[in-house]
mmCIF file of C-alpha atoms in Angstrom:
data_model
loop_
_atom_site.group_PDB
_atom_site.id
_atom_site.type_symbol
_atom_site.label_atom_id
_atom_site.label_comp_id
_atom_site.label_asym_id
_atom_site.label_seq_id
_atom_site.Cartn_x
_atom_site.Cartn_y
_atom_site.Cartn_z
ATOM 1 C CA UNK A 9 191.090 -37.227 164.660
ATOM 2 C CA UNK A 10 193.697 -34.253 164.392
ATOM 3 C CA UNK A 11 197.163 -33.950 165.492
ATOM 4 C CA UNK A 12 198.179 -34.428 169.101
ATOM 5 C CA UNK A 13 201.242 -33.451 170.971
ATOM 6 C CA UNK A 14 203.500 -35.603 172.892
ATOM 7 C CA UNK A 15 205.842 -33.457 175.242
ATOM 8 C CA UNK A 16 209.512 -34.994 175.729
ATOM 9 C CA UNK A 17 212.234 -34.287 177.977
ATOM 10 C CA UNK A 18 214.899 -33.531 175.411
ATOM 11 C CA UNK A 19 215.708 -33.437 171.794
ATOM 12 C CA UNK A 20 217.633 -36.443 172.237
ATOM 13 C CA UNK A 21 214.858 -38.810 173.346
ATOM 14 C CA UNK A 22 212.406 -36.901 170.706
ATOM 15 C CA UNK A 23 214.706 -38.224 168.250
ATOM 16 C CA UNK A 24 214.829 -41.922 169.913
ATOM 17 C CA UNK A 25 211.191 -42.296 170.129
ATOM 18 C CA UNK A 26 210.566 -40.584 166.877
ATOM 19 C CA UNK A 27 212.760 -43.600 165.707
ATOM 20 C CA UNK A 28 210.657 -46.843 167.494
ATOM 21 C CA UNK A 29 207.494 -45.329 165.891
ATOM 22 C CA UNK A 30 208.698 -45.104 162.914
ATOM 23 C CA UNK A 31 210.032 -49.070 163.111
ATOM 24 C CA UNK A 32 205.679 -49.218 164.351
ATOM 25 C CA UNK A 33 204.596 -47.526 160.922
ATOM 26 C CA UNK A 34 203.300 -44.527 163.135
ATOM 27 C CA UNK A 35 204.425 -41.049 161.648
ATOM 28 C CA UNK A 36 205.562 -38.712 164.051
ATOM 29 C CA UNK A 37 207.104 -35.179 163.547
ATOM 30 C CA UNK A 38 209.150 -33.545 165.806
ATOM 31 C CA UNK A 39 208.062 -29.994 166.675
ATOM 32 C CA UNK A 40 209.056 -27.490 168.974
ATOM 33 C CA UNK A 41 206.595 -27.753 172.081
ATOM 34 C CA UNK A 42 204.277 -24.282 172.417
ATOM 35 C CA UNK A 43 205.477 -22.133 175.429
ATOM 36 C CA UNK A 44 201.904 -22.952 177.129
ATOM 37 C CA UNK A 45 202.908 -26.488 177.701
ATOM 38 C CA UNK A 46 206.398 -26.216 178.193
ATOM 39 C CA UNK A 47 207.573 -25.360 182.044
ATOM 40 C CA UNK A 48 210.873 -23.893 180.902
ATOM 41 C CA UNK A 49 209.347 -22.133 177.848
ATOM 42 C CA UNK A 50 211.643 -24.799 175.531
ATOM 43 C CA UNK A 51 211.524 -28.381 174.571
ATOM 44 C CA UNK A 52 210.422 -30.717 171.768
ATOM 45 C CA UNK A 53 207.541 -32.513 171.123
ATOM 46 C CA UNK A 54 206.045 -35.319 168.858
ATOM 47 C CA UNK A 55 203.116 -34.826 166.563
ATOM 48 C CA UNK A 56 201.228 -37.748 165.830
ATOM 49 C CA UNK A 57 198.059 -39.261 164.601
ATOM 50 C CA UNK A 58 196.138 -41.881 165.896
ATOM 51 C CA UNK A 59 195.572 -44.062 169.258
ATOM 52 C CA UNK A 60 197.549 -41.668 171.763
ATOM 53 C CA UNK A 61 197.711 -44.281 174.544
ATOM 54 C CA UNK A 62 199.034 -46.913 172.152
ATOM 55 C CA UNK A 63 201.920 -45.035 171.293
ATOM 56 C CA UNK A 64 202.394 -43.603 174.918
ATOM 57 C CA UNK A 65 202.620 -47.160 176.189
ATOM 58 C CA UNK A 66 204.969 -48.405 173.310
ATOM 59 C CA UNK A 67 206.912 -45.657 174.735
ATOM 60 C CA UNK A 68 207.182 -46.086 177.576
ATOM 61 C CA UNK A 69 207.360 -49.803 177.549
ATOM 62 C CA UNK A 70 210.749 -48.605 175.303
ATOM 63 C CA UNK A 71 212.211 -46.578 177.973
ATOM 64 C CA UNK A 72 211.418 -43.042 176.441
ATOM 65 C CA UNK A 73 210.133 -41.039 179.548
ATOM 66 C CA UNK A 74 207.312 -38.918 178.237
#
């Protein structure tokens, strides 16, 4: 399936939602986002594996604006 990116708003909740995935069993890595999908040309992301709108609505249903 390949590795997706998940775009956050900070490091901070990168490191939150990296944290309720993990308590899921999903692996996520925290990367620096690529300047072509960043709007300020910074930021962190989350590359994972697997069902994409799963773990966006886990997130989301956590609090962890994506």
């Amino acid at each position: 399936m390949g590795e997706k990116l998940i775009v956050m708003h900070s490091l901070t909740y990168a490191y939150k939602a990296q944290d309720i995935l993990k308590r899921h069993h999903i692996h996520a890595k925290i990367v620096q986002t690529p300047k072509e999908l960043s709007k300020n040309g910074c930021g962190y992301s989350l590359a994972v594996n697997g069902d994409v709108d799963f773990i966006l609505k886990l997130l989301k249903q956590s609090g962890i604006p994506v």
